[in-house]
PDB file of C-alpha atoms in Angstrom:
ATOM      1  CA  MET A1382      45.659  11.312  42.676  1.00 62.00           C
ATOM      2  CA  LEU A1383      46.274   8.651  44.790  1.00 62.00           C
ATOM      3  CA  SER A1384      44.851   6.029  41.907  1.00 65.00           C
ATOM      4  CA  MET A1385      46.942   7.752  39.290  1.00 64.00           C
ATOM      5  CA  GLY A1386      49.845   6.971  41.691  1.00 67.00           C
ATOM      6  CA  VAL A1387      50.163  10.293  41.848  1.00 73.00           C
ATOM      7  CA  GLU A1388      52.365  11.297  45.235  1.00 71.00           C
ATOM      8  CA  SER A1389      53.004  15.350  44.807  1.00 76.00           C
ATOM      9  CA  ARG A1390      50.844  18.090  42.887  1.00 78.00           C
ATOM     10  CA  SER A1391      54.280  19.275  41.852  1.00 80.00           C
ATOM     11  CA  VAL A1392      54.177  16.204  39.163  1.00 82.00           C
ATOM     12  CA  PHE A1393      51.123  18.250  37.417  1.00 80.00           C
ATOM     13  CA  GLU A1394      54.330  21.271  36.743  1.00 83.00           C
ATOM     14  CA  THR A1395      56.389  18.115  34.951  1.00 84.00           C
ATOM     15  CA  TRP A1396      53.164  16.903  32.976  1.00 81.00           C
ATOM     16  CA  LEU A1397      52.783  20.466  32.050  1.00 83.00           C
ATOM     17  CA  ASP A1398      56.095  20.609  30.798  1.00 85.00           C
ATOM     18  CA  LYS A1399      55.960  18.277  28.578  1.00 80.00           C
ATOM     19  CA  GLU A1400      52.778  18.263  27.021  1.00 77.00           C
ATOM     20  CA  LYS A1401      55.072  22.004  26.158  1.00 80.00           C
ATOM     21  CA  VAL A1402      57.284  19.944  24.089  1.00 80.00           C
ATOM     22  CA  PHE A1403      55.277  17.764  22.966  1.00 73.00           C
ATOM     23  CA  LEU A1404      53.356  20.379  21.152  1.00 69.00           C
ATOM     24  CA  ALA A1405      56.720  22.396  20.127  1.00 73.00           C
ATOM     25  CA  THR A1406      57.819  19.785  18.489  1.00 68.00           C
ATOM     26  CA  LEU A1407      54.272  19.901  16.550  1.00 64.00           C
ATOM     27  CA  SER A1408      54.868  23.138  15.205  1.00 64.00           C
ATOM     28  CA  LYS A1409      57.398  22.912  12.553  1.00 69.00           C
ATOM     29  CA  GLU A1410      58.859  19.479  11.089  1.00 70.00           C
ATOM     30  CA  PRO A1411      63.023  18.670  11.875  1.00 74.00           C
ATOM     31  CA  ALA A1412      64.974  20.753   9.186  1.00 80.00           C
ATOM     32  CA  GLN A1413      67.155  17.558   8.928  1.00 82.00           C
ATOM     33  CA  GLU A1414      63.974  15.645   7.786  1.00 82.00           C
ATOM     34  CA  THR A1415      62.736  18.156   6.017  1.00 84.00           C
ATOM     35  CA  LEU A1416      66.098  18.421   3.929  1.00 88.00           C
ATOM     36  CA  GLU A1417      65.729  14.903   3.495  1.00 88.00           C
ATOM     37  CA  MET A1418      62.781  14.054   2.278  1.00 88.00           C
ATOM     38  CA  GLU A1419      62.972  17.278  -0.239  1.00 90.00           C
ATOM     39  CA  TYR A1420      66.391  15.766  -1.965  1.00 90.00           C
ATOM     40  CA  TYR A1421      64.420  12.749  -1.964  1.00 89.00           C
ATOM     41  CA  GLN A1422      61.204  13.554  -3.855  1.00 90.00           C
ATOM     42  CA  LYS A1423      62.992  15.737  -6.361  1.00 90.00           C
ATOM     43  CA  LEU A1424      65.803  12.591  -6.614  1.00 90.00           C
ATOM     44  CA  VAL A1425      62.219  10.834  -7.647  1.00 89.00           C
ATOM     45  CA  ASN A1426      61.797  13.455 -10.057  1.00 90.00           C
ATOM     46  CA  LEU A1427      64.861  13.802 -11.267  1.00 89.00           C
ATOM     47  CA  ARG A1428      64.717   9.734 -12.118  1.00 88.00           C
ATOM     48  CA  ASP A1429      61.775  10.119 -13.799  1.00 86.00           C
ATOM     49  CA  LEU A1430      62.136  12.933 -16.179  1.00 84.00           C
ATOM     50  CA  GLU A1431      65.352  11.081 -17.399  1.00 84.00           C
ATOM     51  CA  SER A1432      63.237   8.376 -18.048  1.00 83.00           C
ATOM     52  CA  SER A1433      61.414   9.967 -20.081  1.00 77.00           C
ATOM     53  CA  LEU A1434      63.855  11.891 -22.079  1.00 76.00           C
ATOM     54  CA  THR A1435      65.222   7.877 -22.676  1.00 74.00           C
ATOM     55  CA  VAL A1436      62.884   7.964 -25.240  1.00 65.00           C
ATOM     56  CA  GLY A1437      63.744   9.670 -28.384  1.00 59.00           C
ATOM     57  CA  LEU A1438      61.376  11.694 -30.946  1.00 57.00           C
ATOM     58  CA  PRO A1439      59.170   9.819 -32.739  1.00 60.00           C
ATOM     59  CA  MET A1440      59.032   9.219 -36.731  1.00 57.00           C
ATOM     60  CA  LEU A1441      55.891  10.549 -38.053  1.00 55.00           C
ATOM     61  CA  PRO A1442      55.155   9.329 -41.270  1.00 59.00           C
ATOM     62  CA  ALA A1443      54.378  12.097 -44.217  1.00 53.00           C
ATOM     63  CA  ASP A1444      53.652  10.386 -47.641  1.00 57.00           C
ATOM     64  CA  THR A1445      51.632  13.383 -49.047  1.00 56.00           C
ATOM     65  CA  ASP A1446      51.677  17.105 -48.558  1.00 54.00           C
ATOM     66  CA  ALA A1447      48.724  17.037 -45.714  1.00 60.00           C
ATOM     67  CA  MET A1448      50.385  14.388 -43.790  1.00 62.00           C
ATOM     68  CA  TYR A1449      53.631  16.472 -44.252  1.00 60.00           C
ATOM     69  CA  ALA A1450      51.858  20.068 -43.152  1.00 68.00           C
ATOM     70  CA  ALA A1451      50.386  17.908 -39.598  1.00 70.00           C
ATOM     71  CA  ALA A1452      53.656  15.636 -38.939  1.00 68.00           C
ATOM     72  CA  ALA A1453      55.473  18.996 -39.068  1.00 71.00           C
ATOM     73  CA  SER A1454      52.824  20.589 -36.797  1.00 73.00           C
ATOM     74  CA  GLN A1455      52.857  17.817 -34.460  1.00 74.00           C
ATOM     75  CA  MET A1456      56.486  17.680 -34.694  1.00 74.00           C
ATOM     76  CA  ARG A1457      57.120  20.877 -33.648  1.00 78.00           C
ATOM     77  CA  ARG A1458      54.739  20.557 -31.004  1.00 80.00           C
ATOM     78  CA  ILE A1459      57.064  17.420 -29.562  1.00 77.00           C
ATOM     79  CA  GLU A1460      59.914  19.174 -29.880  1.00 79.00           C
ATOM     80  CA  THR A1461      59.090  22.353 -27.368  1.00 84.00           C
ATOM     81  CA  GLN A1462      57.361  19.489 -25.248  1.00 81.00           C
ATOM     82  CA  TRP A1463      61.331  18.061 -25.089  1.00 80.00           C
ATOM     83  CA  ARG A1464      62.863  21.172 -24.595  1.00 85.00           C
ATOM     84  CA  HIS A1465      61.233  21.931 -21.471  1.00 85.00           C
ATOM     85  CA  ALA A1466      61.340  18.587 -20.467  1.00 84.00           C
ATOM     86  CA  ILE A1467      64.782  18.924 -20.494  1.00 87.00           C
ATOM     87  CA  GLU A1468      64.761  22.856 -18.780  1.00 90.00           C
ATOM     88  CA  THR A1469      62.869  20.840 -16.093  1.00 90.00           C
ATOM     89  CA  ARG A1470      65.555  18.122 -15.482  1.00 88.00           C
ATOM     90  CA  ASP A1471      68.311  20.683 -15.708  1.00 91.00           C
ATOM     91  CA  LYS A1472      66.304  22.855 -13.174  1.00 92.00           C
ATOM     92  CA  THR A1473      65.812  19.689 -11.262  1.00 91.00           C
ATOM     93  CA  GLN A1474      69.327  18.917 -11.554  1.00 90.00           C
ATOM     94  CA  ALA A1475      70.639  22.143 -10.130  1.00 92.00           C
ATOM     95  CA  VAL A1476      68.042  21.615  -7.141  1.00 91.00           C
ATOM     96  CA  VAL A1477      69.553  18.302  -6.492  1.00 90.00           C
ATOM     97  CA  GLU A1478      73.420  19.376  -6.083  1.00 91.00           C
ATOM     98  CA  ASP A1479      72.352  22.248  -4.183  1.00 92.00           C
ATOM     99  CA  LEU A1480      70.635  20.309  -1.747  1.00 90.00           C
ATOM    100  CA  GLU A1481      73.844  17.582  -1.983  1.00 90.00           C
ATOM    101  CA  ILE A1482      75.821  20.509  -0.294  1.00 91.00           C
ATOM    102  CA  ARG A1483      73.724  21.847   2.355  1.00 90.00           C
ATOM    103  CA  LEU A1484      73.052  18.494   3.314  1.00 88.00           C
ATOM    104  CA  SER A1485      76.677  17.133   2.661  1.00 88.00           C
ATOM    105  CA  ILE A1486      76.290  14.235   0.248  1.00 88.00           C
ATOM    106  CA  ALA A1487      79.388  12.778  -1.042  1.00 88.00           C
ATOM    107  CA  LEU A1488      77.625  10.217  -3.343  1.00 88.00           C
ATOM    108  CA  ARG A1489      73.973  10.480  -4.679  1.00 88.00           C
ATOM    109  CA  TRP A1490      71.309   8.056  -2.974  1.00 89.00           C
ATOM    110  CA  GLU A1491      71.187   5.355  -5.346  1.00 86.00           C
ATOM    111  CA  ASN A1492      67.497   3.866  -6.088  1.00 83.00           C
ATOM    112  CA  ASN A1493      66.910   0.997  -2.688  1.00 81.00           C
ATOM    113  CA  GLY A1494      69.519   2.415  -1.122  1.00 84.00           C
ATOM    114  CA  GLU A1495      69.452   2.653   2.980  1.00 87.00           C
ATOM    115  CA  ASP A1496      69.216   6.244   3.474  1.00 88.00           C
ATOM    116  CA  TRP A1497      66.844   6.340  -0.078  1.00 88.00           C
ATOM    117  CA  ILE A1498      64.872   3.478   1.876  1.00 87.00           C
ATOM    118  CA  ARG A1499      64.451   5.332   5.456  1.00 87.00           C
ATOM    119  CA  VAL A1500      63.599   8.705   3.907  1.00 87.00           C
ATOM    120  CA  ALA A1501      61.086   7.552   1.827  1.00 87.00           C
ATOM    121  CA  LYS A1502      59.227   5.839   4.318  1.00 84.00           C
ATOM    122  CA  MET A1503      59.948   8.980   6.474  1.00 83.00           C
ATOM    123  CA  ALA A1504      57.944  10.660   3.755  1.00 85.00           C
ATOM    124  CA  THR A1505      55.580   8.196   3.067  1.00 84.00           C
ATOM    125  CA  ASN A1506      54.506   8.311   6.569  1.00 81.00           C
ATOM    126  CA  ARG A1507      54.668  12.446   6.585  1.00 81.00           C
ATOM    127  CA  ARG A1508      51.790  11.840   3.918  1.00 83.00           C
ATOM    128  CA  TYR A1509      49.864   9.878   6.252  1.00 80.00           C
ATOM    129  CA  GLN A1510      50.644  12.108   9.342  1.00 77.00           C
ATOM    130  CA  ARG A1511      49.084  15.390   7.120  1.00 79.00           C
ATOM    131  CA  ALA A1512      45.885  13.233   6.160  1.00 82.00           C
ATOM    132  CA  ILE A1513      45.437  12.205   9.303  1.00 76.00           C
ATOM    133  CA  ASP A1514      46.045  16.358  10.944  1.00 75.00           C
ATOM    134  CA  ALA A1515      43.371  17.281   8.050  1.00 78.00           C
ATOM    135  CA  LEU A1516      40.814  14.379   8.961  1.00 77.00           C
ATOM    136  CA  GLU A1517      41.168  14.997  12.119  1.00 71.00           C
ATOM    137  CA  GLY A1518      40.508  18.519  12.288  1.00 72.00           C
ATOM    138  CA  LEU A1519      37.660  18.606   9.945  1.00 75.00           C
ATOM    139  CA  VAL A1520      36.241  15.935  12.142  1.00 70.00           C
ATOM    140  CA  VAL A1521      36.726  17.735  15.454  1.00 65.00           C
ATOM    141  CA  ALA A1522      35.112  20.577  13.856  1.00 70.00           C
ATOM    142  CA  ARG A1523      32.401  18.375  12.855  1.00 68.00           C
ATOM    143  CA  MET A1524      31.786  17.863  16.849  1.00 61.00           C
ATOM    144  CA  PHE A1525      31.823  21.139  17.858  1.00 63.00           C
ATOM    145  CA  GLU A1526      29.508  21.748  15.133  1.00 62.00           C
ATOM    146  CA  LEU A1527      26.597  19.378  16.763  1.00 60.00           C
ATOM    147  CA  SER A1528      27.450  20.436  20.075  1.00 58.00           C
ATOM    148  CA  LYS A1529      26.004  23.584  19.093  1.00 56.00           C
ATOM    149  CA  ALA A1530      23.748  21.868  16.629  1.00 55.00           C
ATOM    150  CA  TYR A1531      21.876  20.120  19.725  1.00 53.00           C
ATOM    151  CA  ILE A1532      21.703  22.935  21.903  1.00 51.00           C
ATOM    152  CA  CYS A1533      18.049  23.969  23.075  1.00 47.00           C
ATOM    153  CA  THR A1534      18.180  27.544  23.325  1.00 49.00           C
ATOM    154  CA  GLN A1535      19.692  27.685  19.344  1.00 52.00           C
ATOM    155  CA  GLY A1536      17.063  29.400  17.330  1.00 56.00           C
ATOM    156  CA  ILE A1537      15.304  27.367  15.086  1.00 58.00           C
ATOM    157  CA  ASN A1538      17.233  29.806  11.749  1.00 63.00           C
ATOM    158  CA  TRP A1539      20.107  29.076  13.158  1.00 58.00           C
ATOM    159  CA  ARG A1540      20.277  24.837  13.777  1.00 54.00           C
ATOM    160  CA  LYS A1541      19.206  25.369  10.134  1.00 60.00           C
ATOM    161  CA  HIS A1542      22.215  27.241   8.967  1.00 59.00           C
ATOM    162  CA  ILE A1543      24.560  24.597  10.952  1.00 52.00           C
ATOM    163  CA  ALA A1544      22.689  21.790   9.656  1.00 53.00           C
ATOM    164  CA  LYS A1545      23.610  23.222   5.785  1.00 60.00           C
ATOM    165  CA  ALA A1546      27.295  24.107   7.578  1.00 59.00           C
ATOM    166  CA  LEU A1547      27.155  20.201   8.511  1.00 55.00           C
ATOM    167  CA  GLN A1548      26.010  18.898   5.125  1.00 59.00           C
ATOM    168  CA  GLY A1549      29.152  21.196   3.229  1.00 62.00           C
ATOM    169  CA  ARG A1550      31.784  19.770   5.867  1.00 63.00           C
ATOM    170  CA  SER A1551      30.766  16.313   5.644  1.00 72.00           C
ATOM    171  CA  LYS A1552      31.854  16.318   1.811  1.00 74.00           C
ATOM    172  CA  GLY A1553      35.173  17.830   3.035  1.00 77.00           C
ATOM    173  CA  ILE A1554      35.381  14.583   5.781  1.00 75.00           C
ATOM    174  CA  LYS A1555      34.319  12.359   2.484  1.00 77.00           C
ATOM    175  CA  SER A1556      37.435  13.709   0.612  1.00 82.00           C
ATOM    176  CA  ALA A1557      39.955  13.985   3.672  1.00 81.00           C
ATOM    177  CA  LEU A1558      38.568  10.290   4.440  1.00 80.00           C
ATOM    178  CA  GLU A1559      39.895   9.113   0.869  1.00 83.00           C
ATOM    179  CA  GLY A1560      42.661  10.372   0.962  1.00 83.00           C
ATOM    180  CA  ASN A1561      43.757   9.102   4.493  1.00 78.00           C
ATOM    181  CA  ASN A1562      42.750   5.883   3.215  1.00 82.00           C
ATOM    182  CA  ASP A1563      45.097   6.484   0.653  1.00 83.00           C
ATOM    183  CA  ALA A1564      47.894   7.359   2.613  1.00 80.00           C
ATOM    184  CA  ALA A1565      46.884   4.174   5.080  1.00 78.00           C
ATOM    185  CA  THR A1566      47.140   1.787   2.496  1.00 79.00           C
ATOM    186  CA  ALA A1567      51.164   3.378   0.958  1.00 75.00           C
ATOM    187  CA  MET A1568      51.874   2.247   4.569  1.00 72.00           C
ATOM    188  CA  CYS A1569      54.365  -0.342   5.492  1.00 69.00           C
ATOM    189  CA  PRO A1570      52.692  -2.308   6.587  1.00 70.00           C
ATOM    190  CA  ALA A1571      49.481  -1.320   5.426  1.00 71.00           C
ATOM    191  CA  CYS A1572      47.758   0.992   8.486  1.00 73.00           C
ATOM    192  CA  THR A1573      44.178   0.472   9.126  1.00 72.00           C
ATOM    193  CA  GLN A1574      41.372   1.932   6.906  1.00 77.00           C
ATOM    194  CA  LEU A1575      38.479   4.415   8.555  1.00 75.00           C
ATOM    195  CA  SER A1576      35.102   4.234   7.145  1.00 76.00           C
ATOM    196  CA  TRP A1577      32.231   6.813   7.561  1.00 67.00           C
ATOM    197  CA  GLU A1578      30.322   5.229   9.758  1.00 67.00           C
ATOM    198  CA  GLN A1579      33.030   6.142  12.420  1.00 68.00           C
ATOM    199  CA  ILE A1580      33.801   9.560  11.148  1.00 65.00           C
ATOM    200  CA  VAL A1581      30.136   9.851  12.112  1.00 60.00           C
ATOM    201  CA  ASP A1582      29.974   7.560  15.114  1.00 59.00           C
ATOM    202  CA  TYR A1583      32.333  10.245  16.807  1.00 55.00           C
ATOM    203  CA  ALA A1584      30.917  11.479  19.222  1.00 42.00           C
ATOM    204  CA  PHE A1585      32.866  12.768  22.119  1.00 40.00           C
ATOM    205  CA  LEU A1586      36.311  13.789  22.178  1.00 39.00           C
ATOM    206  CA  ALA A1587      37.936  11.059  23.951  1.00 40.00           C
ATOM    207  CA  ASP A1588      36.702   8.738  21.604  1.00 45.00           C
ATOM    208  CA  PHE A1589      38.193  10.306  18.817  1.00 49.00           C
ATOM    209  CA  ASP A1590      41.903   8.055  18.535  1.00 51.00           C
ATOM    210  CA  LEU A1591      43.716   8.920  15.571  1.00 52.00           C
ATOM    211  CA  LEU A1592      46.363  10.235  17.368  1.00 50.00           C
ATOM    212  CA  CYS A1593      47.852   7.080  18.135  1.00 54.00           C
ATOM    213  CA  ASN A1594      49.193   6.725  14.453  1.00 53.00           C
ATOM    214  CA  GLY A1595      50.686  10.060  14.640  1.00 53.00           C
ATOM    215  CA  ARG A1596      54.098  11.834  14.768  1.00 57.00           C
ATOM    216  CA  GLU A1597      54.450   9.937  18.290  1.00 61.00           C
ATOM    217  CA  ASP A1598      51.572   8.259  20.019  1.00 60.00           C
ATOM    218  CA  ILE A1599      51.280  10.159  23.328  1.00 66.00           C
ATOM    219  CA  ARG A1600      47.751   8.033  24.753  1.00 62.00           C
ATOM    220  CA  GLY A1601      50.216   5.794  27.157  1.00 69.00           C
ATOM    221  CA  GLU A1602      51.277   9.387  28.583  1.00 74.00           C
ATOM    222  CA  PRO A1603      49.828  10.335  31.665  1.00 75.00           C
ATOM    223  CA  TRP A1604      49.279  13.884  30.923  1.00 72.00           C
ATOM    224  CA  ALA A1605      47.132  12.649  28.007  1.00 71.00           C
ATOM    225  CA  GLN A1606      45.178  10.232  29.766  1.00 72.00           C
ATOM    226  CA  PRO A1607      41.270  11.415  30.640  1.00 70.00           C
ATOM    227  CA  ALA A1608      41.902  11.273  34.071  1.00 76.00           C
ATOM    228  CA  GLY A1609      44.862  12.954  34.295  1.00 77.00           C
ATOM    229  CA  ARG A1610      43.791  15.812  31.867  1.00 76.00           C
ATOM    230  CA  VAL A1611      41.200  16.203  34.876  1.00 80.00           C
ATOM    231  CA  THR A1612      43.199  16.417  37.779  1.00 82.00           C
ATOM    232  CA  MET A1613      45.994  18.735  35.926  1.00 82.00           C
ATOM    233  CA  ASP A1614      42.825  20.946  35.081  1.00 83.00           C
ATOM    234  CA  GLN A1615      41.745  21.224  38.425  1.00 84.00           C
ATOM    235  CA  HIS A1616      45.782  21.551  40.246  1.00 84.00           C
ATOM    236  CA  PHE A1617      46.211  24.526  38.001  1.00 86.00           C
ATOM    237  CA  LYS A1618      42.275  26.114  38.920  1.00 88.00           C
ATOM    238  CA  LEU A1619      43.000  25.485  43.069  1.00 86.00           C
ATOM    239  CA  LEU A1620      46.373  27.892  41.720  1.00 86.00           C
ATOM    240  CA  ARG A1621      44.381  29.839  40.153  1.00 88.00           C
ATOM    241  CA  ALA A1622      42.237  29.991  43.064  1.00 87.00           C
ATOM    242  CA  ASP A1623      44.663  31.343  45.551  1.00 86.00           C
ATOM    243  CA  GLU A1624      45.381  33.950  42.873  1.00 89.00           C
ATOM    244  CA  GLU A1625      41.514  34.673  43.027  1.00 91.00           C
ATOM    245  CA  ILE A1626      41.301  35.318  46.426  1.00 91.00           C
ATOM    246  CA  ALA A1627      44.146  38.029  47.238  1.00 91.00           C
ATOM    247  CA  CYS A1628      42.158  40.221  44.614  1.00 93.00           C
ATOM    248  CA  LEU A1629      38.862  39.526  46.443  1.00 92.00           C
ATOM    249  CA  ASN A1630      40.356  39.998  49.327  1.00 93.00           C
ATOM    250  CA  LEU A1631      40.882  43.370  47.714  1.00 92.00           C
ATOM    251  CA  GLU A1632      37.469  43.881  45.805  1.00 93.00           C
ATOM    252  CA  ILE A1633      35.026  42.892  48.477  1.00 93.00           C
ATOM    253  CA  PRO A1634      36.149  46.130  50.578  1.00 93.00           C
ATOM    254  CA  ARG A1635      36.617  47.932  48.165  1.00 93.00           C
ATOM    255  CA  ARG A1636      32.663  46.854  46.873  1.00 93.00           C
ATOM    256  CA  VAL A1637      31.774  47.822  50.540  1.00 93.00           C
ATOM    257  CA  THR A1638      32.882  51.329  50.755  1.00 94.00           C
ATOM    258  CA  HIS A1639      31.525  51.565  47.595  1.00 93.00           C
ATOM    259  CA  MET A1640      28.053  50.889  48.437  1.00 93.00           C
ATOM    260  CA  VAL A1641      28.270  53.169  52.024  1.00 93.00           C
ATOM    261  CA  ASP A1642      29.864  55.974  50.178  1.00 93.00           C
ATOM    262  CA  GLU A1643      27.177  56.079  47.879  1.00 93.00           C
ATOM    263  CA  ASP A1644      24.597  55.644  49.970  1.00 93.00           C
ATOM    264  CA  ALA A1645      25.905  58.545  51.839  1.00 93.00           C
ATOM    265  CA  PHE A1646      26.320  60.738  49.021  1.00 93.00           C
ATOM    266  CA  LEU A1647      23.379  60.814  47.756  1.00 93.00           C
ATOM    267  CA  ILE A1648      21.641  61.185  50.857  1.00 94.00           C
ATOM    268  CA  TYR A1649      23.553  64.518  51.067  1.00 94.00           C
ATOM    269  CA  GLN A1650      22.317  65.510  47.767  1.00 93.00           C
ATOM    270  CA  ALA A1651      18.922  65.270  48.636  1.00 93.00           C
ATOM    271  CA  GLN A1652      19.030  66.862  51.482  1.00 94.00           C
ATOM    272  CA  ARG A1653      21.164  69.767  49.725  1.00 93.00           C
ATOM    273  CA  LEU A1654      18.725  70.562  47.225  1.00 93.00           C
ATOM    274  CA  VAL A1655      16.061  70.374  49.675  1.00 93.00           C
ATOM    275  CA  ARG A1656      17.814  73.303  51.341  1.00 92.00           C
ATOM    276  CA  GLU A1657      18.098  74.634  48.208  1.00 92.00           C
ATOM    277  CA  GLY A1658      14.518  74.234  46.997  1.00 91.00           C
ATOM    278  CA  ASN A1659      14.288  72.435  44.831  1.00 92.00           C
ATOM    279  CA  PRO A1660      12.261  68.793  46.241  1.00 90.00           C
ATOM    280  CA  GLY A1661      11.624  68.187  42.991  1.00 92.00           C
ATOM    281  CA  LEU A1662      15.126  67.261  42.139  1.00 93.00           C
ATOM    282  CA  ALA A1663      15.903  65.810  45.591  1.00 92.00           C
ATOM    283  CA  HIS A1664      12.576  63.480  44.948  1.00 93.00           C
ATOM    284  CA  GLN A1665      14.829  62.066  41.753  1.00 93.00           C
ATOM    285  CA  VAL A1666      17.752  61.485  43.554  1.00 93.00           C
ATOM    286  CA  THR A1667      15.795  60.027  47.018  1.00 93.00           C
ATOM    287  CA  VAL A1668      14.300  57.948  44.283  1.00 94.00           C
ATOM    288  CA  GLN A1669      17.522  56.714  42.728  1.00 93.00           C
ATOM    289  CA  ARG A1670      18.857  55.864  46.037  1.00 92.00           C
ATOM    290  CA  MET A1671      15.760  53.653  46.500  1.00 93.00           C
ATOM    291  CA  GLU A1672      16.636  51.865  43.663  1.00 93.00           C
ATOM    292  CA  ARG A1673      20.328  51.247  44.446  1.00 91.00           C
ATOM    293  CA  GLY A1674      19.855  50.591  47.730  1.00 91.00           C
ATOM    294  CA  ARG A1675      17.950  47.669  47.016  1.00 92.00           C
ATOM    295  CA  PHE A1676      20.979  46.145  44.716  1.00 91.00           C
ATOM    296  CA  ASN A1677      23.171  47.067  47.665  1.00 91.00           C
ATOM    297  CA  THR A1678      20.890  44.856  50.132  1.00 92.00           C
ATOM    298  CA  LEU A1679      21.024  42.328  48.487  1.00 93.00           C
ATOM    299  CA  HIS A1680      24.768  42.324  47.290  1.00 92.00           C
ATOM    300  CA  MET A1681      25.282  43.009  51.064  1.00 93.00           C
ATOM    301  CA  GLU A1682      23.589  39.589  51.341  1.00 93.00           C
ATOM    302  CA  TRP A1683      25.048  37.772  49.598  1.00 93.00           C
ATOM    303  CA  LEU A1684      28.486  39.114  50.839  1.00 93.00           C
ATOM    304  CA  VAL A1685      27.517  38.317  54.425  1.00 93.00           C
ATOM    305  CA  LYS A1686      26.824  34.830  53.375  1.00 93.00           C
ATOM    306  CA  LEU A1687      30.258  34.297  51.883  1.00 91.00           C
ATOM    307  CA  SER A1688      31.794  35.705  55.050  1.00 92.00           C
ATOM    308  CA  LYS A1689      30.716  32.739  56.809  1.00 92.00           C
ATOM    309  CA  GLU A1690      32.211  30.018  54.238  1.00 90.00           C
ATOM    310  CA  PRO A1691      35.638  28.414  55.708  1.00 90.00           C
ATOM    311  CA  GLY A1692      38.209  29.812  54.896  1.00 87.00           C
ATOM    312  CA  PHE A1693      36.946  33.533  54.094  1.00 90.00           C
ATOM    313  CA  THR A1694      39.764  36.112  54.385  1.00 90.00           C
ATOM    314  CA  ALA A1695      38.377  39.407  53.392  1.00 91.00           C
ATOM    315  CA  SER A1696      36.906  42.034  55.704  1.00 90.00           C
ATOM    316  CA  LEU A1697      33.482  43.454  55.144  1.00 90.00           C
ATOM    317  CA  ILE A1698      34.272  46.569  57.731  1.00 89.00           C
ATOM    318  CA  PRO A1699      33.937  49.562  55.033  1.00 88.00           C
ATOM    319  CA  GLY A1700      37.017  51.384  54.973  1.00 84.00           C
ATOM    320  CA  VAL A1701      37.434  55.446  54.544  1.00 81.00           C
ATOM    321  CA  SER A1702      37.844  56.666  51.047  1.00 70.00           C
TER     322      SER A1702
END
C-alpha cells in the first residue's frame, strides 16, 4: 500500500465504486449518441439512394422482334428495381424525418458539416471499438483454453479436443483480426494494426493491451494496475475473512458438540443392543463408532492445532444438545 501511495484501506472502496461506474458505462451506448449515429447512417443511405435515382432509365436497342422481347424483359426488371429503389428511398426518408423529430433537429445535416463530421467520427470509432471487443473476446477465450490444454492432469483425449477447438478458434481470430485492421485503417488518424504473430504471442492477461484503444483508456487508473488489482483483492479478502471468522466461531463448537454427541449416541446404542440380546448388531454399531472415531480424532487434532494459532477466538468446549 505504501509503495502505491495508498494511505487508507477506505480508498479501495472508492476504487471499487469507480470500477462499477466504468463497467456500467460499457453496458450500453448512450441513447443520444445511438440516435445520432443512426441518423447519420440513414442520411448516408438516403444520399446514396438519391444518387442512384438521378440516373435515368437506360434505352435498350430493339431492332428485331427477338431483341425487342429481350429488351422488354430486361426493361421490366430494371423498372422493378427502380420502383424498389424509390420505395426504399421513401422509407429511408420517413426514418430520417422521424429521427429529426426525436433529436429536435431543425435543419438537416449537410455533408461535411460540423455535426456530420462529429458523428461520422463517432460512428467510425464505434465500428473500431466493436471490432476490438470481438477480437478481445476471442483472444481471451483462446488464452483460457490454452491454459487448460497445458494442465498435466488433463487426459490426452480432452487435450486433443481442446486442440481442435483452438484450431477453429484461430480461424475466428484471424477473421476478427482482419475486421479490426480494416476498422483501424478507417480511423483518423489510423490506429496501429495488429498481426497474427502478436495475437498468438499473448500468453498472459497482463500482456493483453487492446483496451488502450477502447471507449475509455483505463490503464492509467490505479484500480486497473496489476499491483492495484492485487492489493484491492487482498483488501476484500480480509473483509470476507472477518465474516468467515464469525461463522467459524459458531460452526467449530457445533462440530465439536456433534462429534461428542455422536460418540455417546453410538456407545449407548451398542450397549442397548447387547442388553436386548442382539450382540451381532451391537458389534456392527461398535465398528461404525470406531470408524467414525478415527475421523473425529483427526478432526480434533486439526482443531487443537488451529486453536493454538494467534487470533483464534472459537471454543473447543462441546455444548449441550
